[in-house]
Short mmCIF file of C-alpha atoms in Angstrom, two decimals:
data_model
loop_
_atom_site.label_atom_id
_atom_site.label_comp_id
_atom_site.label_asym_id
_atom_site.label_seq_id
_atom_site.Cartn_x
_atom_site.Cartn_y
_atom_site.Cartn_z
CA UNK A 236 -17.05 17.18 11.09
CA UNK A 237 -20.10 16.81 8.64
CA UNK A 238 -23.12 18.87 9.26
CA UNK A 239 -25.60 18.10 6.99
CA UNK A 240 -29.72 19.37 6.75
CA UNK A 241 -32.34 16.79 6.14
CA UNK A 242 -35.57 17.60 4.32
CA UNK A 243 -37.76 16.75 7.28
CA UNK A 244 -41.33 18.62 6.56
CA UNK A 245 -42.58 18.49 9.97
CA UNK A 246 -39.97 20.63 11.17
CA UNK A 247 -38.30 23.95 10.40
CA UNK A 248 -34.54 22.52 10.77
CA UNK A 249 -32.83 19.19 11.58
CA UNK A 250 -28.98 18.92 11.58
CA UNK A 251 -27.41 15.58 10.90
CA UNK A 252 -24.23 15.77 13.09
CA UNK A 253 -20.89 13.67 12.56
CA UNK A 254 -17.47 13.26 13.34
CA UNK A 255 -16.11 9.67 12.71
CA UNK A 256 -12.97 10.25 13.56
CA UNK A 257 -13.97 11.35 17.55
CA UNK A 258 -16.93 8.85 17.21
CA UNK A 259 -19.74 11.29 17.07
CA UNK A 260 -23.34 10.87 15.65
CA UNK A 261 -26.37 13.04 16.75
CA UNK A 262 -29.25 15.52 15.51
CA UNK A 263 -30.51 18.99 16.41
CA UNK A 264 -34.14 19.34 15.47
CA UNK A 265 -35.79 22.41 15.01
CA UNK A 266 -39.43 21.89 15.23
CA UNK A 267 -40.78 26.04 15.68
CA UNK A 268 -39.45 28.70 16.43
CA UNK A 269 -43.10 30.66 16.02
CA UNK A 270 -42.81 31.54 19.70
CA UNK A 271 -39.65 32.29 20.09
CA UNK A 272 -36.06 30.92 19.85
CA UNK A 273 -36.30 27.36 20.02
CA UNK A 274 -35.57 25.66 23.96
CA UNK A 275 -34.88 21.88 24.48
CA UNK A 276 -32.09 19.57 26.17
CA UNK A 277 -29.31 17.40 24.80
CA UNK A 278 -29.30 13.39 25.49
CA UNK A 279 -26.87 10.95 25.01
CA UNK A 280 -28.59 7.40 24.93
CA UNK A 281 -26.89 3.96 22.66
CA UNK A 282 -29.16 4.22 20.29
CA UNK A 283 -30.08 1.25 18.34
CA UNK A 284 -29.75 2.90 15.12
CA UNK A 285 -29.63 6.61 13.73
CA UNK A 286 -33.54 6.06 12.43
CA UNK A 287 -34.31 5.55 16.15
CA UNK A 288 -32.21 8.61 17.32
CA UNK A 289 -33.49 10.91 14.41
CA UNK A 290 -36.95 10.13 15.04
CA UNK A 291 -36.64 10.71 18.89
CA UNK A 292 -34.97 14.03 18.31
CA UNK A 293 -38.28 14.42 16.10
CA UNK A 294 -40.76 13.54 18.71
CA UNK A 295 -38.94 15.05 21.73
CA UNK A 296 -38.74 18.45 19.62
CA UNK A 297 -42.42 18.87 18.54
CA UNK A 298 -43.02 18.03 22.57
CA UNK A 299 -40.76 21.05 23.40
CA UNK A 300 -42.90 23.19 20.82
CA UNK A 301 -46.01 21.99 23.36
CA UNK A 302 -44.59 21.92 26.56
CA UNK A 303 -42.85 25.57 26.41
CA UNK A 304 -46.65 26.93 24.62
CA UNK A 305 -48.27 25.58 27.20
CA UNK A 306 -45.97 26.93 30.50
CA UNK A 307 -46.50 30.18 28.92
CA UNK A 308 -43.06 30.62 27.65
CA UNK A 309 -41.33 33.04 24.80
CA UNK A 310 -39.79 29.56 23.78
CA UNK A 311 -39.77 27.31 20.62
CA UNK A 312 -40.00 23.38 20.85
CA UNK A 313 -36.09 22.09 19.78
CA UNK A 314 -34.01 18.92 21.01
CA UNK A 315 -30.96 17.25 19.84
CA UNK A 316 -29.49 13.69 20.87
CA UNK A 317 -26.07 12.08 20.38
CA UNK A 318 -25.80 8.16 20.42
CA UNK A 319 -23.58 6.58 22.73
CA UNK A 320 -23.10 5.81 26.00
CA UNK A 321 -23.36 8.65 28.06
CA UNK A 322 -20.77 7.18 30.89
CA UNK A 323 -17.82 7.00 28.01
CA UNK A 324 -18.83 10.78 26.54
CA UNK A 325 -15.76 12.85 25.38
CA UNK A 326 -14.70 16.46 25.84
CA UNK A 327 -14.03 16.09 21.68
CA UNK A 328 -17.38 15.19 21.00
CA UNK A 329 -18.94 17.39 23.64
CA UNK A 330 -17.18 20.78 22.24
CA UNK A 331 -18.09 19.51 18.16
CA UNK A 332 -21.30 19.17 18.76
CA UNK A 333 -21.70 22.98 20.71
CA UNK A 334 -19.89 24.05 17.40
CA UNK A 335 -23.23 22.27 15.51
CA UNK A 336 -25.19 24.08 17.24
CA UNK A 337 -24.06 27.56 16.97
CA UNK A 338 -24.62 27.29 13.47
CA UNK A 339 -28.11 27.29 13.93
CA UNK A 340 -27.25 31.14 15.20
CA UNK A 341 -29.53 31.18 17.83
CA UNK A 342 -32.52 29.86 16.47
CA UNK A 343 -31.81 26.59 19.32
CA UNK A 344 -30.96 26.91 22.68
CA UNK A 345 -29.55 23.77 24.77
CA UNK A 346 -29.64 22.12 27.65
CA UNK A 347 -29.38 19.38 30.25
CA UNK A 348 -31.56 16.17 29.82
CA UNK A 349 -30.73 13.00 29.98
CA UNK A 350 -27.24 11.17 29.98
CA UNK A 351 -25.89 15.25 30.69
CA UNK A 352 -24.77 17.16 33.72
CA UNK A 353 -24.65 20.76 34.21
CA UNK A 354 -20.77 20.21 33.75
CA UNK A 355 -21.24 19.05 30.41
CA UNK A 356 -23.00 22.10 29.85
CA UNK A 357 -20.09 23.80 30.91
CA UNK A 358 -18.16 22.46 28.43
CA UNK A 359 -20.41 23.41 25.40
CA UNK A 360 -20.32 26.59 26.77
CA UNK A 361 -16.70 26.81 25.68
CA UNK A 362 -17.73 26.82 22.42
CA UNK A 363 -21.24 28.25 22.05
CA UNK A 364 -23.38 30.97 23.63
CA UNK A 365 -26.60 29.18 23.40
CA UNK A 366 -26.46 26.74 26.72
CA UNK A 367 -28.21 26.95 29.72
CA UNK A 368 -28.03 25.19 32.70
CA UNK A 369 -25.13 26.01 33.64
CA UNK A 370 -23.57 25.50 37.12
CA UNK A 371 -22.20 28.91 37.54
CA UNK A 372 -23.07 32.57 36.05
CA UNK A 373 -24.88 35.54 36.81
CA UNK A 374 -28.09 33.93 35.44
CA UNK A 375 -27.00 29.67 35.70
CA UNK A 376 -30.11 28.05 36.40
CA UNK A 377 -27.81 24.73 37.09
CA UNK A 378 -29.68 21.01 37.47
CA UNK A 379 -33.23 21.26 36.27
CA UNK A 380 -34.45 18.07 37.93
CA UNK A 381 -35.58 19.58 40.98
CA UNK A 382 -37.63 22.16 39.84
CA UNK A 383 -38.74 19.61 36.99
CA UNK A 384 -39.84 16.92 39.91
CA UNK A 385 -41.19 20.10 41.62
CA UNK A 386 -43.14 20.90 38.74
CA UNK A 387 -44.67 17.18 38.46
CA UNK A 388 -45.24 16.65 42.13
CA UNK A 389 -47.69 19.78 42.15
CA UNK A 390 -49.24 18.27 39.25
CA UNK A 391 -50.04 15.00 40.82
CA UNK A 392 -51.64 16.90 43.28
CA UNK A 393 -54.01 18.57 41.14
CA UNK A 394 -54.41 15.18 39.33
CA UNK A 395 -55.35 13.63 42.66
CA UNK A 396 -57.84 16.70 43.34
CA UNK A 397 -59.80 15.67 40.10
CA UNK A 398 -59.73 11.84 40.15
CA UNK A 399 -59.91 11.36 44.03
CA UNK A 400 -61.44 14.45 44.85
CA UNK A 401 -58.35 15.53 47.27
CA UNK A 402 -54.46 16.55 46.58
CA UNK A 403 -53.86 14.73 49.48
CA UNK A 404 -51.36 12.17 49.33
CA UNK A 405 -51.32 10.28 52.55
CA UNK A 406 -51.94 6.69 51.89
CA UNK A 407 -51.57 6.86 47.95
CA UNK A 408 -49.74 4.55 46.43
CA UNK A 409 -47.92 5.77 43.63
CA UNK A 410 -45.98 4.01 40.81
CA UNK A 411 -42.74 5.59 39.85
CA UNK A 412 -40.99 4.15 36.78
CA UNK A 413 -37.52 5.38 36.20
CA UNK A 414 -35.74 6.55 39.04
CA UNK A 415 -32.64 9.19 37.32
CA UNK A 416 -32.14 12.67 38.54
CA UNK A 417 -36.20 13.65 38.23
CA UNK A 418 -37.47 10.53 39.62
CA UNK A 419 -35.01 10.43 43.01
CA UNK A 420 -36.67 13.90 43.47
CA UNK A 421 -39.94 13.02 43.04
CA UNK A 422 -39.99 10.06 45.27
CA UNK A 423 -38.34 12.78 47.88
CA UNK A 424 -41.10 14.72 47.72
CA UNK A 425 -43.73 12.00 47.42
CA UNK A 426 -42.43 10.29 50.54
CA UNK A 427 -42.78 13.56 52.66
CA UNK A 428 -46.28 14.10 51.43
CA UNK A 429 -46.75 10.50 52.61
CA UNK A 430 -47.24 8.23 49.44
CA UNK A 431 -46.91 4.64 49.28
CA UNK A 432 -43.89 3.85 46.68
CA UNK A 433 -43.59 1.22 44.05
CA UNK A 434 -40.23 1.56 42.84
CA UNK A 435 -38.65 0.42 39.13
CA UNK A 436 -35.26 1.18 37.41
CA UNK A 437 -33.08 -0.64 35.38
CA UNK A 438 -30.02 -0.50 38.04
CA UNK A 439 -31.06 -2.54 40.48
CA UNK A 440 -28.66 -0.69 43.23
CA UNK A 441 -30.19 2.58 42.88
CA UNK A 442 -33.69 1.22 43.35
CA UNK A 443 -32.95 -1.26 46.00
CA UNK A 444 -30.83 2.18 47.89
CA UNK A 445 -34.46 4.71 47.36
CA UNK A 446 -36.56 1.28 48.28
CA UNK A 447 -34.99 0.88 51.62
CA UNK A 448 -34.95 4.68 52.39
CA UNK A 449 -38.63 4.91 51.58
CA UNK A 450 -39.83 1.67 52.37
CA UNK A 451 -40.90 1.17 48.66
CA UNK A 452 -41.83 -1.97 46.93
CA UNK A 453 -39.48 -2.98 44.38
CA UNK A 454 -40.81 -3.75 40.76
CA UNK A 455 -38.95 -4.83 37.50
CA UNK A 456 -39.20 -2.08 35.05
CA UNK A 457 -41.47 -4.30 32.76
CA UNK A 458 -44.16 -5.36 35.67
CA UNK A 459 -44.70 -2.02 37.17
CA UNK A 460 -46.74 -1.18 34.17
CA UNK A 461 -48.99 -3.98 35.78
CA UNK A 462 -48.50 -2.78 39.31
CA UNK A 463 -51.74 -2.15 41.49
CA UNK A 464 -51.35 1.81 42.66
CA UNK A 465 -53.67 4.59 42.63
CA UNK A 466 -51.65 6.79 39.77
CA UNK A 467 -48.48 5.44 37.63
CA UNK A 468 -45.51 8.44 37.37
CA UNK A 469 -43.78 7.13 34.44
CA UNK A 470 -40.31 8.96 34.97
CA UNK A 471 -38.32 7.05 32.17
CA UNK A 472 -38.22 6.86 28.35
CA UNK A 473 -41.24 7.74 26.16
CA UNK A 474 -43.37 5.61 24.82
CA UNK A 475 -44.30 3.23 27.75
CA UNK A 476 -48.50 3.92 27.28
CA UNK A 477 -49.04 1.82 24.15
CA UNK A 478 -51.96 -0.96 22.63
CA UNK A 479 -49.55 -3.49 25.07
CA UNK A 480 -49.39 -2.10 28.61
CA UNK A 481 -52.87 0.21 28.31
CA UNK A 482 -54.67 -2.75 29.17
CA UNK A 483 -52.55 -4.22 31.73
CA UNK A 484 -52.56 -0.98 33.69
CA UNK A 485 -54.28 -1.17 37.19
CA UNK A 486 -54.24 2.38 37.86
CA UNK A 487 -56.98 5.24 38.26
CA UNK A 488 -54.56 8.08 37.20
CA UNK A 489 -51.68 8.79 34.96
CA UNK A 490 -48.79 11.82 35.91
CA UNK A 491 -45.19 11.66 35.67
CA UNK A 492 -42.23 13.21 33.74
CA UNK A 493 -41.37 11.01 30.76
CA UNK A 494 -41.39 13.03 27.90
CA UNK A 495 -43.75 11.85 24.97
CA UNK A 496 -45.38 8.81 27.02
CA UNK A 497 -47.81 8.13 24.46
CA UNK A 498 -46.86 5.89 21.63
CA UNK A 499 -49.27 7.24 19.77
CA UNK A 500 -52.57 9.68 19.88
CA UNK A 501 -54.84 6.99 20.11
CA UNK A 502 -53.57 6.08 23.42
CA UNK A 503 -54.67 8.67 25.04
CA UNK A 504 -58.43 7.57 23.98
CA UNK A 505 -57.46 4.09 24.88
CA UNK A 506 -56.37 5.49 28.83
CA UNK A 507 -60.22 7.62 28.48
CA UNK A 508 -61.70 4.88 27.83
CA UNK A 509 -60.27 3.11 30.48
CA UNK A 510 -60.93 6.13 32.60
CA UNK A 511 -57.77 6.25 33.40
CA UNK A 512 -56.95 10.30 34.22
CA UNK A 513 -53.91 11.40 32.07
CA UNK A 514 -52.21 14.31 32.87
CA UNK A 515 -50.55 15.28 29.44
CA UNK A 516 -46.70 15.02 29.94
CA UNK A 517 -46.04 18.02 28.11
CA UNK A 518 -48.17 20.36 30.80
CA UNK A 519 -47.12 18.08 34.00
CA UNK A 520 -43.40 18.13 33.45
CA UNK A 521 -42.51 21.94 32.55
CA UNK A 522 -40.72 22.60 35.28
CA UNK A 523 -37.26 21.63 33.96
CA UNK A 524 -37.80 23.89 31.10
CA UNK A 525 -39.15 26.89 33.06
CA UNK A 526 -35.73 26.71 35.09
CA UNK A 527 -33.93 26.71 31.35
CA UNK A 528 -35.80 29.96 30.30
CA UNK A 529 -35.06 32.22 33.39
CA UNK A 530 -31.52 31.57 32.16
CA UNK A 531 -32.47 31.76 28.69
CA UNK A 532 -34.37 34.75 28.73
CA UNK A 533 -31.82 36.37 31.49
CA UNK A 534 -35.00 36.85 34.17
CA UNK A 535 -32.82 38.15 37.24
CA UNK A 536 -35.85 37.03 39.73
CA UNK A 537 -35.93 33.55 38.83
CA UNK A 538 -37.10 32.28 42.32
CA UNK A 539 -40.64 34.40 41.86
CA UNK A 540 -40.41 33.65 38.11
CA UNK A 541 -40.68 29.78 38.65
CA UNK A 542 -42.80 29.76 41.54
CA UNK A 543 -45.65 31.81 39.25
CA UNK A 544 -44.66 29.44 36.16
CA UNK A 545 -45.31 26.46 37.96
CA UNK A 546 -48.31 28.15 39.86
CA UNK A 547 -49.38 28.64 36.40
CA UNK A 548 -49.30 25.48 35.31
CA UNK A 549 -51.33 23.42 37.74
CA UNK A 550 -53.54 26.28 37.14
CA UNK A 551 -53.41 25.24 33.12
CA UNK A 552 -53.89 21.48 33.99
CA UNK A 553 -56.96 21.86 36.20
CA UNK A 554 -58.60 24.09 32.79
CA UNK A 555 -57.43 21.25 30.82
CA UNK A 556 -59.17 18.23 33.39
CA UNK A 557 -62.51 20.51 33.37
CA UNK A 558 -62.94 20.97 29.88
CA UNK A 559 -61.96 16.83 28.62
CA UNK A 560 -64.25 16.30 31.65
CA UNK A 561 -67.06 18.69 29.87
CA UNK A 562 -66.06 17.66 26.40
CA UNK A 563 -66.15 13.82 27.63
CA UNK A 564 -62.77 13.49 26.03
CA UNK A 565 -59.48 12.98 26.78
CA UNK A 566 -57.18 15.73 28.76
CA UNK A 567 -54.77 15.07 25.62
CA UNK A 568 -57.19 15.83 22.80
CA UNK A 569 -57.59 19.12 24.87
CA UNK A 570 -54.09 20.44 25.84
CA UNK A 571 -52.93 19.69 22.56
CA UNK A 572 -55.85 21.82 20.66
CA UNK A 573 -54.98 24.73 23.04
CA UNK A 574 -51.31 24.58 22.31
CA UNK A 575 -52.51 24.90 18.54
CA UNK A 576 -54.65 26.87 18.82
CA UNK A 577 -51.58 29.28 20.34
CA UNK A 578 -49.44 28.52 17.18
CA UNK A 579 -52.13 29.51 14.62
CA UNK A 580 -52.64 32.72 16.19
CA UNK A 581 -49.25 33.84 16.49
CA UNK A 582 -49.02 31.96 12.59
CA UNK A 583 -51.84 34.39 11.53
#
């Protein structure tokens, strides 16, 4: 296996990581460890090409950096991906790359995201210390999604409180793009608080299956940026808010759990001008993350440890809605200031 460092100036570390012979290609990025050790899942996805796969391991990291400042966590902002299919993953490539990342010593912890299960965490846990989510242990926090889903339900509450001027959900009709581990839970809880679904995924069995148990409307992945609902919960990849589907979007409000849904900064001034309400992704979809750190951190009440966490966050988002609304900016512009604001201080 060839582990290699690339001279990325953005972040603090980023580990090129192959293995021909077992079919392995992936990255660990570092992007701060200011706060503390740095916290962030694994995902398998077929890449198009390593330049894709490097620079989402780039974006997703500096997101962690934001998203585990602004939950209040001890916790760095790291990532790593592998390309590949996740359904034809091997044990051999699943135990090399836990050997890449112990030798970062610490300095990265993993965890489940996308194309893993808390099994494969189990696995990399044969061969280094710094995993969580893990099914079983004294401090296994196991599957994040529901306490990630959780995490964004409450904050499309507190989006709807600002925007509509109620949490209420009853009669809402709510967008949900991407319908994986997070997004079946959050159309759970969205159904009981009595939303109206719109429903998109690229397998058409699993959204036709959550369509007929929630009498959702089905949408093609593509169109539901287009769709007619009161807020869009974009629950898939990342950049789906771009100069193309801003326009097209027919919604008052913005919250879901795709990490990194803007393409770029601007969009979030495109979706103010728009006055479209944008809950920043990084703030809205900590959950996951705050269920990583009670096993990271070894919190032995991590029931009352999440519930104040995520208490803390809607908290943090409805700060964040009242100053952009002050400022006249966007909720984006704002979160993110705050979150560096953080850094500088612990920098100085």
């Amino acid at each position: 296996m060839q582990i290699s460092r690339l001279p990325i100036e953005s972040h603090e570390t980023v580990l090129r990581v192959q293995d021909t012979e077992i079919g392995l290609t992936g990255f660990i990025a570092v992007h701060s460890t200011k706060l503390g050790p740095a916290a962030g899942g694994l995902r398998m996805r077929p890449y198009a090409s390593e330049d894709a796969a490097l620079t989402d391991a780039l974006r997703l990291s500096e997101g962690m950096t934001y998203k585990n400042a602004a939950a209040g966590l001890p916790l760095g902002g790291g990532k790593a991906v592998i390309m590949g299919d996740s359904r034809k993953k091997t044990t051999a490539q699943l135990l090399a790359f836990a050997n890449a990342i112990s030798t970062l010593e610490g300095s990265y912890w993993t965890a489940e995201d996308m194309g893993m299960t808390p099994q494969d965490m189990e696995l990399l846990a044969r061969e280094t210390k710094f995993v969580a989510g893990l099914p079983n242990g004294p401090h296994a926090s196991g599957d994040p999604s529901p306490i990630t889903a959780r995490g964004i339900f409450q904050s499309i509450k507190v989006t709807a409180q600002h925007r509509f001027g109620s949490p209420d959900l009853t009669g809402r009709t709510i967008a949900v793009q991407g319908l994986g581990h997070v997004g079946t839970y959050l159309c759970a809880l969205l159904h009981e608080a009595g939303a109206t679904l719109i429903l998109a995924d690229i397998d058409p069995k699993r959204v036709a299956d959550l369509a007929h148990k929630y009498h959702a409307e089905i949408a093609d992945p593509d169109s539901i940026l287009s769709a007619k609902a009161d807020i869009f919960a974009p629950c898939a990849i990342g950049a789906v808010l771009n100069a193309q589907t801003i326009p097209d979007l027919q919604v008052s409000a913005v919250c879901g759990g795709a990490n990194n849904q803007l393409a770029t900064t601007k969009d979030a001034d495109r979706l103010h001008a728009r006055g479209i309400l944008y809950a920043p992704d990084f703030v809205a979809n900590a959950g996951g993350i705050i269920n990583v750190a009670t096993e990271v951190l070894r919190i032995d009440d991590r029931d009352t440890y999440v519930s104040d966490k995520l208490a803390a966050v809607e908290t943090t988002l409805g700060r964040i809605f009242d100053r952009a609304k002050t400022m006249e900016c966007s909720p984006a512009r704002v979160a993110v200031s705050i979150v560096d604001e953080m850094l500088a201080d612990r920098a100085a």
